[in-house]
Amino acid sequence: MIKGKKAFTYPVAIDVKDLSFSYGKTEVLSSISLQILQNQVTSFIGPSGCGKSTLLRCFNRMNELIEHAKITQGSVLINELDIYEKSIDPIELRKRIGMVFQNSNPFPKTIYQNVAYGLKIQGLKNKRKIDEIVEDSLQKAALWDEVKDRLNENAYELSGGQQQRLCIARTLAVQPEIILMDEPCSSLDPVATARVEELIFNLKQEYTIVIVTHNMQQAGRISDLTAFFYLGKLIEFDETKKIFINPKMQQTEDYISGKFG
């Protein structure tokens, strides 16, 4: 049991139990156990290749798209449901668990069409309802005021930071319960990064957010909880302030202080 867990009082959204994962014969996650809490921002930190993004993709079964990638033991429960049960449709699962990637990836469509895309795929045909959801999603993504008069323009005409917020709006439109973010600010300038960080802070009122970041300052600014990984193992998981100010493990302190990584 990870010290400090008893102090966490929010309900559990994702329960990872003794999870190990391999790409072929190479184990990249070893016996990971941790609980992601509802309406909190949880950051995964650690050096490159330590398994952060792999674990993130376990939460929406994206790793299944990679050949020879598999869970070798353990389970992932979301709202107490084992998402790797054979009866679970991964496509339906991904509707509940949105994903924002490292590089903004808008579709080669208009701003409006980008946000409406998932709704139409789900079969929603009511134009008025779609309009309402598109506006609401862009509002939540702090983008509406910047694009409300440009909805029919190509999404590629937006700045990099705007494109990333558009991708977040596209994710919000299908009403997920959980949002996964894999290095969402790595290609953004400081101003755009600040906008996305502010957005993440506001979104946790409605969503559970898990973010992978190499930027420890970012983890310190936006996350409630932080998990530090090294060589496929979870070294320490606790409230962010404790991880950065008073870590219990020497490896954590060495990483945060810049002795390796």
Short mmCIF file of C-alpha atoms in Angstrom, two decimals:
data_model
loop_
_atom_site.label_atom_id
_atom_site.label_comp_id
_atom_site.label_asym_id
_atom_site.label_seq_id
_atom_site.Cartn_x
_atom_site.Cartn_y
_atom_site.Cartn_z
CA MET A 1 0.00 0.00 0.00
CA ILE A 2 1.31 3.43 -0.94
CA LYS A 3 1.76 5.64 2.07
CA GLY A 4 -0.63 8.55 2.14
CA LYS A 5 -3.45 6.78 0.32
CA LYS A 6 -5.69 6.78 3.39
CA ALA A 7 -5.71 10.57 3.34
CA PHE A 8 -7.43 10.60 -0.08
CA THR A 9 -11.14 11.19 0.42
CA TYR A 10 -12.52 11.49 -3.12
CA PRO A 11 -14.32 8.50 -4.71
CA VAL A 12 -12.18 6.20 -6.85
CA ALA A 13 -12.60 6.58 -10.62
CA ILE A 14 -9.86 4.20 -11.83
CA ASP A 15 -8.55 1.34 -9.70
CA VAL A 16 -5.35 -0.26 -10.98
CA LYS A 17 -4.57 -3.55 -9.28
CA ASP A 18 -1.19 -5.31 -9.59
CA LEU A 19 -0.92 -4.46 -13.28
CA SER A 20 1.95 -5.70 -15.43
CA PHE A 21 2.23 -5.00 -19.15
CA SER A 22 4.57 -6.15 -21.90
CA TYR A 23 5.45 -5.35 -25.49
CA GLY A 24 6.31 -8.79 -26.74
CA LYS A 25 8.83 -10.22 -24.27
CA THR A 26 9.76 -6.82 -22.85
CA GLU A 27 7.98 -5.91 -19.62
CA VAL A 28 7.33 -2.17 -19.42
CA LEU A 29 5.03 -2.05 -16.37
CA SER A 30 5.61 -4.16 -13.29
CA SER A 31 2.95 -4.79 -10.63
CA ILE A 32 1.41 -1.31 -10.67
CA SER A 33 -1.29 -0.56 -8.10
CA LEU A 34 -2.83 2.88 -7.64
CA GLN A 35 -6.19 4.63 -7.47
CA ILE A 36 -7.16 7.61 -9.63
CA LEU A 37 -9.69 9.78 -7.82
CA GLN A 38 -12.79 11.44 -9.26
CA ASN A 39 -12.69 15.16 -10.04
CA GLN A 40 -8.98 15.35 -9.35
CA VAL A 41 -6.02 15.96 -11.65
CA THR A 42 -3.46 13.17 -11.39
CA SER A 43 -0.03 13.64 -12.99
CA PHE A 44 2.31 10.84 -14.07
CA ILE A 45 5.95 11.93 -13.98
CA GLY A 46 9.24 10.15 -14.57
CA PRO A 47 12.03 9.88 -17.17
CA SER A 48 11.34 8.83 -20.75
CA GLY A 49 10.62 5.14 -21.17
CA CYS A 50 9.42 4.58 -17.62
CA GLY A 51 5.91 3.44 -18.65
CA LYS A 52 3.83 6.57 -18.03
CA SER A 53 2.15 6.74 -21.44
CA THR A 54 1.73 2.98 -21.60
CA LEU A 55 -0.19 3.02 -18.33
CA LEU A 56 -2.30 5.95 -19.55
CA ARG A 57 -3.26 4.00 -22.68
CA CYS A 58 -4.23 1.01 -20.54
CA PHE A 59 -7.13 3.10 -19.25
CA ASN A 60 -8.87 3.21 -22.65
CA ARG A 61 -7.36 0.06 -24.15
CA MET A 62 -5.46 1.99 -26.84
CA ASN A 63 -2.53 -0.35 -26.37
CA GLU A 64 -4.58 -3.08 -28.05
CA LEU A 65 -3.89 -1.31 -31.34
CA ILE A 66 -0.17 -2.18 -30.94
CA GLU A 67 0.93 -5.63 -32.08
CA HIS A 68 2.20 -7.98 -29.35
CA ALA A 69 1.22 -5.53 -26.60
CA LYS A 70 -0.64 -7.11 -23.70
CA ILE A 71 -1.45 -7.07 -20.01
CA THR A 72 0.26 -10.04 -18.39
CA GLN A 73 -1.37 -9.74 -14.96
CA GLY A 74 -3.65 -7.53 -12.90
CA SER A 75 -6.72 -5.48 -13.72
CA VAL A 76 -8.04 -1.99 -14.40
CA LEU A 77 -11.43 -1.14 -12.89
CA ILE A 78 -13.33 1.97 -13.87
CA ASN A 79 -16.23 2.69 -11.56
CA GLU A 80 -15.74 -0.86 -10.27
CA LEU A 81 -16.08 -2.40 -13.77
CA ASP A 82 -13.17 -4.47 -15.12
CA ILE A 83 -12.61 -2.83 -18.50
CA TYR A 84 -10.69 -5.85 -19.82
CA GLU A 85 -13.61 -8.23 -19.46
CA LYS A 86 -14.43 -9.87 -22.80
CA SER A 87 -17.91 -8.36 -22.74
CA ILE A 88 -16.53 -4.79 -22.79
CA ASP A 89 -16.53 -3.12 -26.21
CA PRO A 90 -13.35 -0.99 -26.41
CA ILE A 91 -15.01 1.44 -28.83
CA GLU A 92 -17.84 2.09 -26.38
CA LEU A 93 -15.27 2.37 -23.59
CA ARG A 94 -13.39 5.09 -25.47
CA LYS A 95 -16.57 7.16 -25.65
CA ARG A 96 -16.49 7.31 -21.84
CA ILE A 97 -12.76 7.97 -21.64
CA GLY A 98 -11.55 10.83 -23.82
CA MET A 99 -7.95 11.22 -24.94
CA VAL A 100 -5.93 14.30 -25.80
CA PHE A 101 -2.62 13.57 -27.51
CA GLN A 102 0.83 15.13 -27.41
CA ASN A 103 0.46 16.91 -30.73
CA SER A 104 -2.81 18.62 -31.61
CA ASN A 105 -4.56 16.53 -34.25
CA PRO A 106 -7.59 18.37 -35.59
CA PHE A 107 -9.36 16.80 -38.54
CA PRO A 108 -9.00 18.51 -41.95
CA LYS A 109 -12.48 19.93 -41.50
CA THR A 110 -14.06 23.13 -40.23
CA ILE A 111 -13.90 24.11 -36.57
CA TYR A 112 -17.59 23.25 -36.21
CA GLN A 113 -17.22 19.88 -37.95
CA ASN A 114 -14.32 18.94 -35.69
CA VAL A 115 -16.39 19.33 -32.55
CA ALA A 116 -19.54 17.83 -34.07
CA TYR A 117 -17.78 14.81 -35.57
CA GLY A 118 -18.13 12.45 -32.62
CA LEU A 119 -21.77 13.39 -32.13
CA LYS A 120 -22.62 12.52 -35.71
CA ILE A 121 -20.70 9.25 -35.48
CA GLN A 122 -22.88 8.40 -32.48
CA GLY A 123 -25.97 9.01 -34.62
CA LEU A 124 -27.12 12.39 -33.32
CA LYS A 125 -28.98 14.16 -36.14
CA ASN A 126 -30.78 17.00 -34.38
CA LYS A 127 -29.03 20.09 -35.77
CA ARG A 128 -30.19 22.32 -32.92
CA LYS A 129 -28.90 19.88 -30.31
CA ILE A 130 -25.58 19.53 -32.12
CA ASP A 131 -25.25 23.31 -32.27
CA GLU A 132 -25.86 23.54 -28.52
CA ILE A 133 -23.27 20.87 -27.71
CA VAL A 134 -20.69 22.40 -30.05
CA GLU A 135 -21.08 25.81 -28.39
CA ASP A 136 -21.04 24.32 -24.89
CA SER A 137 -17.92 22.25 -25.63
CA LEU A 138 -16.09 25.25 -27.08
CA GLN A 139 -17.13 27.29 -24.06
CA LYS A 140 -15.76 24.65 -21.69
CA ALA A 141 -12.54 24.54 -23.71
CA ALA A 142 -12.20 28.34 -23.33
CA LEU A 143 -12.25 28.72 -27.12
CA TRP A 144 -15.77 29.93 -27.98
CA ASP A 145 -15.07 33.66 -27.79
CA GLU A 146 -12.11 33.24 -30.14
CA VAL A 147 -13.85 31.16 -32.81
CA LYS A 148 -17.62 31.86 -32.59
CA ASP A 149 -17.41 33.91 -35.79
CA ARG A 150 -15.06 31.46 -37.51
CA LEU A 151 -16.87 28.14 -37.11
CA ASN A 152 -16.84 27.45 -40.85
CA GLU A 153 -13.11 28.06 -41.22
CA ASN A 154 -10.67 25.18 -41.52
CA ALA A 155 -9.33 24.09 -38.13
CA TYR A 156 -5.79 24.23 -39.53
CA GLU A 157 -6.07 28.04 -39.61
CA LEU A 158 -6.04 28.11 -35.80
CA SER A 159 -2.84 28.59 -33.81
CA GLY A 160 -1.19 25.57 -32.17
CA GLY A 161 -2.64 26.37 -28.77
CA GLN A 162 -6.09 26.93 -30.24
CA GLN A 163 -5.87 23.63 -32.11
CA GLN A 164 -5.08 21.81 -28.87
CA ARG A 165 -8.05 23.44 -27.13
CA LEU A 166 -10.18 22.48 -30.15
CA CYS A 167 -9.11 18.87 -29.66
CA ILE A 168 -10.12 19.16 -26.01
CA ALA A 169 -13.51 20.57 -27.08
CA ARG A 170 -13.90 17.64 -29.50
CA THR A 171 -13.23 15.28 -26.61
CA LEU A 172 -15.71 17.05 -24.33
CA ALA A 173 -18.48 16.98 -26.94
CA VAL A 174 -19.09 13.25 -26.52
CA GLN A 175 -19.44 13.72 -22.75
CA PRO A 176 -16.69 11.48 -21.35
CA GLU A 177 -16.34 10.69 -17.66
CA ILE A 178 -12.54 10.69 -17.70
CA ILE A 179 -10.04 12.68 -19.78
CA LEU A 180 -6.56 11.32 -20.48
CA MET A 181 -3.88 13.75 -21.60
CA ASP A 182 -0.52 12.63 -22.96
CA GLU A 183 1.95 15.54 -22.86
CA PRO A 184 -0.75 17.99 -24.07
CA CYS A 185 1.47 21.07 -23.79
CA SER A 186 4.80 19.73 -25.03
CA SER A 187 4.59 21.52 -28.40
CA LEU A 188 3.01 24.74 -27.12
CA ASP A 189 4.57 28.09 -26.25
CA PRO A 190 4.38 29.37 -22.65
CA VAL A 191 1.28 31.50 -23.27
CA ALA A 192 -0.66 28.64 -24.89
CA THR A 193 0.55 26.28 -22.17
CA ALA A 194 -0.83 28.59 -19.49
CA ARG A 195 -4.22 28.65 -21.23
CA VAL A 196 -4.36 24.84 -21.37
CA GLU A 197 -3.26 24.54 -17.74
CA GLU A 198 -5.99 26.96 -16.65
CA LEU A 199 -8.46 24.93 -18.69
CA ILE A 200 -7.39 21.67 -17.01
CA PHE A 201 -7.81 23.25 -13.59
CA ASN A 202 -11.36 24.32 -14.45
CA LEU A 203 -12.36 21.05 -16.10
CA LYS A 204 -11.73 18.96 -13.00
CA GLN A 205 -14.96 20.34 -11.56
CA GLU A 206 -16.77 18.03 -14.00
CA TYR A 207 -14.19 15.45 -15.09
CA THR A 208 -11.49 13.17 -13.75
CA ILE A 209 -8.21 14.05 -15.48
CA VAL A 210 -4.99 12.04 -15.82
CA ILE A 211 -2.03 13.78 -17.43
CA VAL A 212 1.39 12.52 -18.45
CA THR A 213 3.99 15.28 -18.31
CA HIS A 214 7.76 15.66 -18.37
CA ASN A 215 7.34 19.17 -17.02
CA MET A 216 7.57 18.86 -13.26
CA GLN A 217 6.69 22.52 -12.79
CA GLN A 218 3.49 21.84 -14.69
CA ALA A 219 2.69 18.85 -12.51
CA GLY A 220 3.23 21.01 -9.45
CA ARG A 221 0.95 23.74 -10.76
CA ILE A 222 -2.07 21.76 -11.94
CA SER A 223 -2.23 18.35 -10.26
CA ASP A 224 -3.75 17.27 -6.98
CA LEU A 225 -1.93 13.92 -6.97
CA THR A 226 1.34 12.85 -8.55
CA ALA A 227 2.70 9.40 -9.36
CA PHE A 228 6.43 9.00 -10.00
CA PHE A 229 7.51 6.09 -12.21
CA TYR A 230 10.95 4.67 -12.89
CA LEU A 231 11.85 1.72 -15.12
CA GLY A 232 8.28 0.48 -15.26
CA LYS A 233 7.66 0.63 -11.53
CA LEU A 234 5.57 2.97 -9.44
CA ILE A 235 8.03 4.45 -6.99
CA GLU A 236 5.76 6.85 -5.12
CA PHE A 237 2.20 8.15 -5.32
CA ASP A 238 0.87 10.86 -3.07
CA GLU A 239 -0.54 14.35 -2.87
CA THR A 240 1.43 16.58 -5.19
CA LYS A 241 2.67 18.89 -2.43
CA LYS A 242 4.07 15.94 -0.51
CA ILE A 243 5.77 14.50 -3.59
CA PHE A 244 7.53 17.78 -4.37
CA ILE A 245 8.21 19.09 -0.87
CA ASN A 246 8.69 15.96 1.22
CA PRO A 247 8.99 12.79 -0.89
CA LYS A 248 9.31 9.55 1.04
CA MET A 249 11.52 7.75 -1.48
CA GLN A 250 15.10 8.74 -2.28
CA GLN A 251 14.58 8.00 -5.98
CA THR A 252 11.72 10.50 -6.08
CA GLU A 253 13.82 13.18 -4.41
CA ASP A 254 16.73 12.53 -6.78
CA TYR A 255 14.48 12.86 -9.85
CA ILE A 256 12.74 16.01 -8.67
CA SER A 257 16.03 17.62 -7.73
CA GLY A 258 17.41 16.90 -11.22
CA LYS A 259 20.02 14.31 -10.29
CA PHE A 260 18.78 12.09 -13.15
CA GLY A 261 16.06 12.03 -15.77
#
